[in-house]
Amino acid sequence: NRGLRPLADVAGVLAARTGASLDSVVINNAAQEVIPFVSALNDLLDRLRREVTKQKHFVSDAAHELRTPLAALQLQLELIEAADSIAERNATLAQLRRGIERLTHLTQQLLMMARLDPEDGERTTQVLDLSDIAVGVMGELWPLAKAKNIDLGSVEHGRMLVQGDPERLRVLLTNIVDNAIKYTPSGGKVDINLR
């Protein structure tokens, strides 16, 4: 009993914790033989705490990414209900279909990101036209701008070739334009100007 008492002390400290407690284990006057065990346990808890934090950030980012396209889909449904003609309804249905396809693609991207480990290495980049991404973002966010009576447009420019990750650039530009729409008063104007 005397020889195993240091391990019993560690077990007692762990048993008194809740499942959410990932703080380091502190054993006052720990026996010399138990210190390497407690140190390894604290290292494991630290790694687990970082993983839990990473998961929380991912869930928060995913919720933010899904909020905008879902709001756009809701607005497109309202536009379909308010359509005066079959042609107008069909045009809005086509936009709704594209929005659902984008949302499906985004969901697949989020699932893929959930499986990726940032320590696996850098993502590959490619030469791409940033103007094309801007046009796609404008199409995605147009219903939100229309609902707030905001003139959403783009400053005319030619091809804008950059080296980058197309999906990350799309997410970045979507967040910027979405925030611009959100914080621009009704009746305002939002222009995308690439340089």
JSON list of C-alpha atoms in Angstrom, two decimals:
[
{"chain": "A", "resi": 1, "resn": "ASN", "atom": "CA", "xyz": [0.00, 0.00, 0.00]},
{"chain": "A", "resi": 2, "resn": "ARG", "atom": "CA", "xyz": [2.77, 2.39, 0.89]},
{"chain": "A", "resi": 3, "resn": "GLY", "atom": "CA", "xyz": [4.59, 1.74, -2.39]},
{"chain": "A", "resi": 4, "resn": "LEU", "atom": "CA", "xyz": [1.50, 2.29, -4.54]},
{"chain": "A", "resi": 5, "resn": "ARG", "atom": "CA", "xyz": [0.16, 5.27, -2.58]},
{"chain": "A", "resi": 6, "resn": "PRO", "atom": "CA", "xyz": [1.64, 7.85, -5.09]},
{"chain": "A", "resi": 7, "resn": "LEU", "atom": "CA", "xyz": [-0.33, 6.21, -7.91]},
{"chain": "A", "resi": 8, "resn": "ALA", "atom": "CA", "xyz": [-3.45, 6.17, -5.74]},
{"chain": "A", "resi": 9, "resn": "ASP", "atom": "CA", "xyz": [-2.96, 9.91, -5.17]},
{"chain": "A", "resi": 10, "resn": "VAL", "atom": "CA", "xyz": [-2.87, 10.53, -8.95]},
{"chain": "A", "resi": 11, "resn": "ALA", "atom": "CA", "xyz": [-5.93, 8.30, -9.44]},
{"chain": "A", "resi": 12, "resn": "GLY", "atom": "CA", "xyz": [-7.76, 10.27, -6.74]},
{"chain": "A", "resi": 13, "resn": "VAL", "atom": "CA", "xyz": [-6.99, 13.60, -8.39]},
{"chain": "A", "resi": 14, "resn": "LEU", "atom": "CA", "xyz": [-8.18, 12.28, -11.78]},
{"chain": "A", "resi": 15, "resn": "ALA", "atom": "CA", "xyz": [-11.34, 10.72, -10.32]},
{"chain": "A", "resi": 16, "resn": "ALA", "atom": "CA", "xyz": [-12.34, 14.08, -8.80]},
{"chain": "A", "resi": 17, "resn": "ARG", "atom": "CA", "xyz": [-12.31, 15.81, -12.22]},
{"chain": "A", "resi": 18, "resn": "THR", "atom": "CA", "xyz": [-15.17, 16.35, -14.60]},
{"chain": "A", "resi": 19, "resn": "GLY", "atom": "CA", "xyz": [-14.98, 15.05, -18.17]},
{"chain": "A", "resi": 20, "resn": "ALA", "atom": "CA", "xyz": [-14.45, 18.56, -19.50]},
{"chain": "A", "resi": 21, "resn": "SER", "atom": "CA", "xyz": [-11.45, 19.31, -17.29]},
{"chain": "A", "resi": 22, "resn": "LEU", "atom": "CA", "xyz": [-8.30, 19.17, -19.40]},
{"chain": "A", "resi": 23, "resn": "ASP", "atom": "CA", "xyz": [-6.09, 21.24, -17.09]},
{"chain": "A", "resi": 24, "resn": "SER", "atom": "CA", "xyz": [-2.71, 19.88, -16.10]},
{"chain": "A", "resi": 25, "resn": "VAL", "atom": "CA", "xyz": [-2.61, 17.47, -13.18]},
{"chain": "A", "resi": 26, "resn": "VAL", "atom": "CA", "xyz": [-0.92, 18.99, -10.13]},
{"chain": "A", "resi": 27, "resn": "ILE", "atom": "CA", "xyz": [0.20, 16.63, -7.39]},
{"chain": "A", "resi": 28, "resn": "ASN", "atom": "CA", "xyz": [1.71, 18.38, -4.40]},
{"chain": "A", "resi": 29, "resn": "ASN", "atom": "CA", "xyz": [4.73, 16.59, -2.93]},
{"chain": "A", "resi": 30, "resn": "ALA", "atom": "CA", "xyz": [4.57, 13.92, -5.63]},
{"chain": "A", "resi": 31, "resn": "ALA", "atom": "CA", "xyz": [6.88, 10.96, -5.20]},
{"chain": "A", "resi": 32, "resn": "GLN", "atom": "CA", "xyz": [9.90, 11.00, -7.48]},
{"chain": "A", "resi": 33, "resn": "GLU", "atom": "CA", "xyz": [8.74, 7.78, -9.19]},
{"chain": "A", "resi": 34, "resn": "VAL", "atom": "CA", "xyz": [5.38, 9.32, -10.22]},
{"chain": "A", "resi": 35, "resn": "ILE", "atom": "CA", "xyz": [6.72, 12.58, -11.71]},
{"chain": "A", "resi": 36, "resn": "PRO", "atom": "CA", "xyz": [7.49, 11.10, -15.21]},
{"chain": "A", "resi": 37, "resn": "PHE", "atom": "CA", "xyz": [4.00, 9.53, -15.29]},
{"chain": "A", "resi": 38, "resn": "VAL", "atom": "CA", "xyz": [2.31, 12.83, -14.32]},
{"chain": "A", "resi": 39, "resn": "SER", "atom": "CA", "xyz": [4.47, 14.70, -16.83]},
{"chain": "A", "resi": 40, "resn": "ALA", "atom": "CA", "xyz": [3.45, 12.33, -19.67]},
{"chain": "A", "resi": 41, "resn": "LEU", "atom": "CA", "xyz": [-0.18, 12.60, -18.58]},
{"chain": "A", "resi": 42, "resn": "ASN", "atom": "CA", "xyz": [0.01, 16.41, -18.63]},
{"chain": "A", "resi": 43, "resn": "ASP", "atom": "CA", "xyz": [1.56, 16.31, -22.11]},
{"chain": "A", "resi": 44, "resn": "LEU", "atom": "CA", "xyz": [-1.34, 14.15, -23.30]},
{"chain": "A", "resi": 45, "resn": "LEU", "atom": "CA", "xyz": [-3.90, 16.50, -21.70]},
{"chain": "A", "resi": 46, "resn": "ASP", "atom": "CA", "xyz": [-2.21, 19.48, -23.37]},
{"chain": "A", "resi": 47, "resn": "ARG", "atom": "CA", "xyz": [-2.42, 17.84, -26.81]},
{"chain": "A", "resi": 48, "resn": "LEU", "atom": "CA", "xyz": [-6.02, 16.87, -26.18]},
{"chain": "A", "resi": 49, "resn": "ARG", "atom": "CA", "xyz": [-6.85, 20.46, -25.12]},
{"chain": "A", "resi": 50, "resn": "ARG", "atom": "CA", "xyz": [-5.33, 21.78, -28.38]},
{"chain": "A", "resi": 51, "resn": "GLU", "atom": "CA", "xyz": [-7.39, 19.28, -30.40]},
{"chain": "A", "resi": 52, "resn": "VAL", "atom": "CA", "xyz": [-10.61, 20.26, -28.61]},
{"chain": "A", "resi": 53, "resn": "THR", "atom": "CA", "xyz": [-9.85, 23.95, -29.23]},
{"chain": "A", "resi": 54, "resn": "LYS", "atom": "CA", "xyz": [-9.20, 23.21, -32.91]},
{"chain": "A", "resi": 55, "resn": "GLN", "atom": "CA", "xyz": [-12.52, 21.35, -33.14]},
{"chain": "A", "resi": 56, "resn": "LYS", "atom": "CA", "xyz": [-14.38, 24.28, -31.55]},
{"chain": "A", "resi": 57, "resn": "HIS", "atom": "CA", "xyz": [-12.81, 26.71, -34.03]},
{"chain": "A", "resi": 58, "resn": "PHE", "atom": "CA", "xyz": [-13.74, 24.42, -36.91]},
{"chain": "A", "resi": 59, "resn": "VAL", "atom": "CA", "xyz": [-17.37, 24.17, -35.80]},
{"chain": "A", "resi": 60, "resn": "SER", "atom": "CA", "xyz": [-17.54, 27.94, -35.41]},
{"chain": "A", "resi": 61, "resn": "ASP", "atom": "CA", "xyz": [-16.03, 28.49, -38.87]},
{"chain": "A", "resi": 62, "resn": "ALA", "atom": "CA", "xyz": [-18.37, 25.91, -40.42]},
{"chain": "A", "resi": 63, "resn": "ALA", "atom": "CA", "xyz": [-21.42, 27.58, -38.87]},
{"chain": "A", "resi": 64, "resn": "HIS", "atom": "CA", "xyz": [-20.27, 30.95, -40.23]},
{"chain": "A", "resi": 65, "resn": "GLU", "atom": "CA", "xyz": [-19.67, 29.48, -43.69]},
{"chain": "A", "resi": 66, "resn": "LEU", "atom": "CA", "xyz": [-23.10, 27.82, -43.83]},
{"chain": "A", "resi": 67, "resn": "ARG", "atom": "CA", "xyz": [-25.03, 30.83, -42.51]},
{"chain": "A", "resi": 68, "resn": "THR", "atom": "CA", "xyz": [-24.62, 32.98, -45.64]},
{"chain": "A", "resi": 69, "resn": "PRO", "atom": "CA", "xyz": [-25.69, 30.44, -48.29]},
{"chain": "A", "resi": 70, "resn": "LEU", "atom": "CA", "xyz": [-28.61, 29.29, -46.15]},
{"chain": "A", "resi": 71, "resn": "ALA", "atom": "CA", "xyz": [-29.82, 32.87, -45.80]},
{"chain": "A", "resi": 72, "resn": "ALA", "atom": "CA", "xyz": [-29.49, 33.31, -49.58]},
{"chain": "A", "resi": 73, "resn": "LEU", "atom": "CA", "xyz": [-31.55, 30.16, -50.19]},
{"chain": "A", "resi": 74, "resn": "GLN", "atom": "CA", "xyz": [-34.25, 31.43, -47.84]},
{"chain": "A", "resi": 75, "resn": "LEU", "atom": "CA", "xyz": [-34.40, 34.73, -49.71]},
{"chain": "A", "resi": 76, "resn": "GLN", "atom": "CA", "xyz": [-34.60, 32.96, -53.07]},
{"chain": "A", "resi": 77, "resn": "LEU", "atom": "CA", "xyz": [-37.55, 30.91, -51.80]},
{"chain": "A", "resi": 78, "resn": "GLU", "atom": "CA", "xyz": [-39.28, 34.14, -50.79]},
{"chain": "A", "resi": 79, "resn": "LEU", "atom": "CA", "xyz": [-38.58, 35.57, -54.26]},
{"chain": "A", "resi": 80, "resn": "ILE", "atom": "CA", "xyz": [-40.16, 32.47, -55.84]},
{"chain": "A", "resi": 81, "resn": "GLU", "atom": "CA", "xyz": [-43.26, 32.91, -53.71]},
{"chain": "A", "resi": 82, "resn": "ALA", "atom": "CA", "xyz": [-43.49, 36.59, -54.69]},
{"chain": "A", "resi": 83, "resn": "ALA", "atom": "CA", "xyz": [-42.83, 36.02, -58.42]},
{"chain": "A", "resi": 84, "resn": "ASP", "atom": "CA", "xyz": [-45.45, 37.57, -60.70]},
{"chain": "A", "resi": 85, "resn": "SER", "atom": "CA", "xyz": [-44.72, 35.51, -63.80]},
{"chain": "A", "resi": 86, "resn": "ILE", "atom": "CA", "xyz": [-43.62, 32.00, -64.72]},
{"chain": "A", "resi": 87, "resn": "ALA", "atom": "CA", "xyz": [-40.47, 33.40, -66.38]},
{"chain": "A", "resi": 88, "resn": "GLU", "atom": "CA", "xyz": [-39.52, 35.26, -63.18]},
{"chain": "A", "resi": 89, "resn": "ARG", "atom": "CA", "xyz": [-40.24, 32.15, -61.10]},
{"chain": "A", "resi": 90, "resn": "ASN", "atom": "CA", "xyz": [-38.15, 29.95, -63.42]},
{"chain": "A", "resi": 91, "resn": "ALA", "atom": "CA", "xyz": [-35.22, 32.39, -63.29]},
{"chain": "A", "resi": 92, "resn": "THR", "atom": "CA", "xyz": [-35.33, 32.40, -59.48]},
{"chain": "A", "resi": 93, "resn": "LEU", "atom": "CA", "xyz": [-35.64, 28.60, -59.42]},
{"chain": "A", "resi": 94, "resn": "ALA", "atom": "CA", "xyz": [-32.47, 28.41, -61.53]},
{"chain": "A", "resi": 95, "resn": "GLN", "atom": "CA", "xyz": [-30.68, 30.65, -59.00]},
{"chain": "A", "resi": 96, "resn": "LEU", "atom": "CA", "xyz": [-32.03, 28.48, -56.17]},
{"chain": "A", "resi": 97, "resn": "ARG", "atom": "CA", "xyz": [-30.70, 25.36, -57.90]},
{"chain": "A", "resi": 98, "resn": "ARG", "atom": "CA", "xyz": [-27.25, 26.96, -58.27]},
{"chain": "A", "resi": 99, "resn": "GLY", "atom": "CA", "xyz": [-27.36, 28.02, -54.62]},
{"chain": "A", "resi": 100, "resn": "ILE", "atom": "CA", "xyz": [-28.16, 24.46, -53.53]},
{"chain": "A", "resi": 101, "resn": "GLU", "atom": "CA", "xyz": [-25.27, 23.17, -55.68]},
{"chain": "A", "resi": 102, "resn": "ARG", "atom": "CA", "xyz": [-22.91, 25.71, -54.05]},
{"chain": "A", "resi": 103, "resn": "LEU", "atom": "CA", "xyz": [-24.16, 24.74, -50.59]},
{"chain": "A", "resi": 104, "resn": "THR", "atom": "CA", "xyz": [-23.63, 21.06, -51.38]},
{"chain": "A", "resi": 105, "resn": "HIS", "atom": "CA", "xyz": [-20.12, 21.85, -52.60]},
{"chain": "A", "resi": 106, "resn": "LEU", "atom": "CA", "xyz": [-19.42, 23.90, -49.48]},
{"chain": "A", "resi": 107, "resn": "THR", "atom": "CA", "xyz": [-20.64, 21.07, -47.27]},
{"chain": "A", "resi": 108, "resn": "GLN", "atom": "CA", "xyz": [-18.32, 18.66, -49.07]},
{"chain": "A", "resi": 109, "resn": "GLN", "atom": "CA", "xyz": [-15.44, 21.12, -48.61]},
{"chain": "A", "resi": 110, "resn": "LEU", "atom": "CA", "xyz": [-16.19, 21.42, -44.88]},
{"chain": "A", "resi": 111, "resn": "LEU", "atom": "CA", "xyz": [-16.25, 17.64, -44.53]},
{"chain": "A", "resi": 112, "resn": "MET", "atom": "CA", "xyz": [-12.95, 17.45, -46.38]},
{"chain": "A", "resi": 113, "resn": "MET", "atom": "CA", "xyz": [-11.45, 20.15, -44.13]},
{"chain": "A", "resi": 114, "resn": "ALA", "atom": "CA", "xyz": [-12.65, 18.25, -41.06]},
{"chain": "A", "resi": 115, "resn": "ARG", "atom": "CA", "xyz": [-10.62, 15.26, -42.21]},
{"chain": "A", "resi": 116, "resn": "LEU", "atom": "CA", "xyz": [-7.50, 17.29, -43.00]},
{"chain": "A", "resi": 117, "resn": "ASP", "atom": "CA", "xyz": [-4.76, 17.70, -40.47]},
{"chain": "A", "resi": 118, "resn": "PRO", "atom": "CA", "xyz": [-3.07, 21.11, -40.76]},
{"chain": "A", "resi": 119, "resn": "GLU", "atom": "CA", "xyz": [0.19, 19.40, -39.87]},
{"chain": "A", "resi": 120, "resn": "ASP", "atom": "CA", "xyz": [-0.04, 17.22, -43.01]},
{"chain": "A", "resi": 121, "resn": "GLY", "atom": "CA", "xyz": [1.61, 19.94, -45.07]},
{"chain": "A", "resi": 122, "resn": "GLU", "atom": "CA", "xyz": [0.72, 22.97, -47.11]},
{"chain": "A", "resi": 123, "resn": "ARG", "atom": "CA", "xyz": [-2.12, 22.86, -49.62]},
{"chain": "A", "resi": 124, "resn": "THR", "atom": "CA", "xyz": [-1.13, 23.17, -53.24]},
{"chain": "A", "resi": 125, "resn": "THR", "atom": "CA", "xyz": [-1.77, 26.43, -55.05]},
{"chain": "A", "resi": 126, "resn": "GLN", "atom": "CA", "xyz": [-2.45, 27.17, -58.69]},
{"chain": "A", "resi": 127, "resn": "VAL", "atom": "CA", "xyz": [-2.61, 30.09, -61.07]},
{"chain": "A", "resi": 128, "resn": "LEU", "atom": "CA", "xyz": [-6.20, 31.31, -61.16]},
{"chain": "A", "resi": 129, "resn": "ASP", "atom": "CA", "xyz": [-8.26, 34.31, -62.23]},
{"chain": "A", "resi": 130, "resn": "LEU", "atom": "CA", "xyz": [-9.40, 36.19, -59.14]},
{"chain": "A", "resi": 131, "resn": "SER", "atom": "CA", "xyz": [-12.03, 37.96, -61.29]},
{"chain": "A", "resi": 132, "resn": "ASP", "atom": "CA", "xyz": [-13.81, 34.62, -61.81]},
{"chain": "A", "resi": 133, "resn": "ILE", "atom": "CA", "xyz": [-13.93, 34.04, -58.06]},
{"chain": "A", "resi": 134, "resn": "ALA", "atom": "CA", "xyz": [-15.29, 37.56, -57.52]},
{"chain": "A", "resi": 135, "resn": "VAL", "atom": "CA", "xyz": [-18.08, 36.97, -60.08]},
{"chain": "A", "resi": 136, "resn": "GLY", "atom": "CA", "xyz": [-19.01, 33.70, -58.33]},
{"chain": "A", "resi": 137, "resn": "VAL", "atom": "CA", "xyz": [-19.09, 35.41, -54.93]},
{"chain": "A", "resi": 138, "resn": "MET", "atom": "CA", "xyz": [-21.27, 38.21, -56.31]},
{"chain": "A", "resi": 139, "resn": "GLY", "atom": "CA", "xyz": [-23.72, 35.65, -57.67]},
{"chain": "A", "resi": 140, "resn": "GLU", "atom": "CA", "xyz": [-23.82, 33.84, -54.36]},
{"chain": "A", "resi": 141, "resn": "LEU", "atom": "CA", "xyz": [-24.39, 36.97, -52.27]},
{"chain": "A", "resi": 142, "resn": "TRP", "atom": "CA", "xyz": [-26.64, 38.89, -54.67]},
{"chain": "A", "resi": 143, "resn": "PRO", "atom": "CA", "xyz": [-29.88, 37.73, -52.95]},
{"chain": "A", "resi": 144, "resn": "LEU", "atom": "CA", "xyz": [-28.63, 39.04, -49.60]},
{"chain": "A", "resi": 145, "resn": "ALA", "atom": "CA", "xyz": [-27.74, 42.41, -51.15]},
{"chain": "A", "resi": 146, "resn": "LYS", "atom": "CA", "xyz": [-31.10, 42.61, -52.94]},
{"chain": "A", "resi": 147, "resn": "ALA", "atom": "CA", "xyz": [-32.97, 41.87, -49.71]},
{"chain": "A", "resi": 148, "resn": "LYS", "atom": "CA", "xyz": [-31.27, 44.90, -48.10]},
{"chain": "A", "resi": 149, "resn": "ASN", "atom": "CA", "xyz": [-31.74, 47.03, -51.23]},
{"chain": "A", "resi": 150, "resn": "ILE", "atom": "CA", "xyz": [-27.96, 47.24, -51.65]},
{"chain": "A", "resi": 151, "resn": "ASP", "atom": "CA", "xyz": [-26.42, 47.77, -55.08]},
{"chain": "A", "resi": 152, "resn": "LEU", "atom": "CA", "xyz": [-23.82, 44.99, -55.33]},
{"chain": "A", "resi": 153, "resn": "GLY", "atom": "CA", "xyz": [-21.41, 45.38, -58.21]},
{"chain": "A", "resi": 154, "resn": "SER", "atom": "CA", "xyz": [-17.86, 45.11, -59.40]},
{"chain": "A", "resi": 155, "resn": "VAL", "atom": "CA", "xyz": [-15.42, 47.68, -60.74]},
{"chain": "A", "resi": 156, "resn": "GLU", "atom": "CA", "xyz": [-14.60, 46.67, -64.32]},
{"chain": "A", "resi": 157, "resn": "HIS", "atom": "CA", "xyz": [-11.17, 45.13, -64.69]},
{"chain": "A", "resi": 158, "resn": "GLY", "atom": "CA", "xyz": [-9.54, 42.52, -66.86]},
{"chain": "A", "resi": 159, "resn": "ARG", "atom": "CA", "xyz": [-8.20, 39.15, -65.87]},
{"chain": "A", "resi": 160, "resn": "MET", "atom": "CA", "xyz": [-6.46, 39.15, -62.51]},
{"chain": "A", "resi": 161, "resn": "LEU", "atom": "CA", "xyz": [-4.12, 36.15, -62.44]},
{"chain": "A", "resi": 162, "resn": "VAL", "atom": "CA", "xyz": [-2.81, 35.19, -59.01]},
{"chain": "A", "resi": 163, "resn": "GLN", "atom": "CA", "xyz": [-1.14, 32.16, -57.44]},
{"chain": "A", "resi": 164, "resn": "GLY", "atom": "CA", "xyz": [-3.35, 30.76, -54.72]},
{"chain": "A", "resi": 165, "resn": "ASP", "atom": "CA", "xyz": [-5.79, 28.22, -53.33]},
{"chain": "A", "resi": 166, "resn": "PRO", "atom": "CA", "xyz": [-9.13, 28.83, -55.11]},
{"chain": "A", "resi": 167, "resn": "GLU", "atom": "CA", "xyz": [-11.31, 27.56, -52.27]},
{"chain": "A", "resi": 168, "resn": "ARG", "atom": "CA", "xyz": [-9.56, 29.58, -49.57]},
{"chain": "A", "resi": 169, "resn": "LEU", "atom": "CA", "xyz": [-9.64, 32.72, -51.74]},
{"chain": "A", "resi": 170, "resn": "ARG", "atom": "CA", "xyz": [-13.37, 32.18, -52.37]},
{"chain": "A", "resi": 171, "resn": "VAL", "atom": "CA", "xyz": [-14.01, 31.82, -48.63]},
{"chain": "A", "resi": 172, "resn": "LEU", "atom": "CA", "xyz": [-11.94, 34.94, -47.92]},
{"chain": "A", "resi": 173, "resn": "LEU", "atom": "CA", "xyz": [-13.72, 37.06, -50.52]},
{"chain": "A", "resi": 174, "resn": "THR", "atom": "CA", "xyz": [-17.14, 35.73, -49.47]},
{"chain": "A", "resi": 175, "resn": "ASN", "atom": "CA", "xyz": [-16.48, 36.74, -45.86]},
{"chain": "A", "resi": 176, "resn": "ILE", "atom": "CA", "xyz": [-15.33, 40.23, -46.88]},
{"chain": "A", "resi": 177, "resn": "VAL", "atom": "CA", "xyz": [-18.31, 40.91, -49.17]},
{"chain": "A", "resi": 178, "resn": "ASP", "atom": "CA", "xyz": [-20.77, 39.31, -46.72]},
{"chain": "A", "resi": 179, "resn": "ASN", "atom": "CA", "xyz": [-19.52, 41.65, -43.97]},
{"chain": "A", "resi": 180, "resn": "ALA", "atom": "CA", "xyz": [-19.75, 44.62, -46.34]},
{"chain": "A", "resi": 181, "resn": "ILE", "atom": "CA", "xyz": [-23.39, 43.78, -47.09]},
{"chain": "A", "resi": 182, "resn": "LYS", "atom": "CA", "xyz": [-24.15, 43.18, -43.43]},
{"chain": "A", "resi": 183, "resn": "TYR", "atom": "CA", "xyz": [-22.75, 46.54, -42.27]},
{"chain": "A", "resi": 184, "resn": "THR", "atom": "CA", "xyz": [-23.85, 48.70, -45.22]},
{"chain": "A", "resi": 185, "resn": "PRO", "atom": "CA", "xyz": [-27.10, 50.55, -44.55]},
{"chain": "A", "resi": 186, "resn": "SER", "atom": "CA", "xyz": [-30.15, 49.69, -46.64]},
{"chain": "A", "resi": 187, "resn": "GLY", "atom": "CA", "xyz": [-30.05, 51.48, -50.00]},
{"chain": "A", "resi": 188, "resn": "GLY", "atom": "CA", "xyz": [-26.24, 51.57, -49.98]},
{"chain": "A", "resi": 189, "resn": "LYS", "atom": "CA", "xyz": [-23.69, 50.33, -52.47]},
{"chain": "A", "resi": 190, "resn": "VAL", "atom": "CA", "xyz": [-21.01, 47.63, -52.29]},
{"chain": "A", "resi": 191, "resn": "ASP", "atom": "CA", "xyz": [-18.44, 47.36, -55.11]},
{"chain": "A", "resi": 192, "resn": "ILE", "atom": "CA", "xyz": [-15.71, 44.74, -55.46]},
{"chain": "A", "resi": 193, "resn": "ASN", "atom": "CA", "xyz": [-12.50, 46.31, -56.74]},
{"chain": "A", "resi": 194, "resn": "LEU", "atom": "CA", "xyz": [-9.62, 43.91, -57.29]},
{"chain": "A", "resi": 195, "resn": "ARG", "atom": "CA", "xyz": [-6.03, 45.16, -57.44]}
]
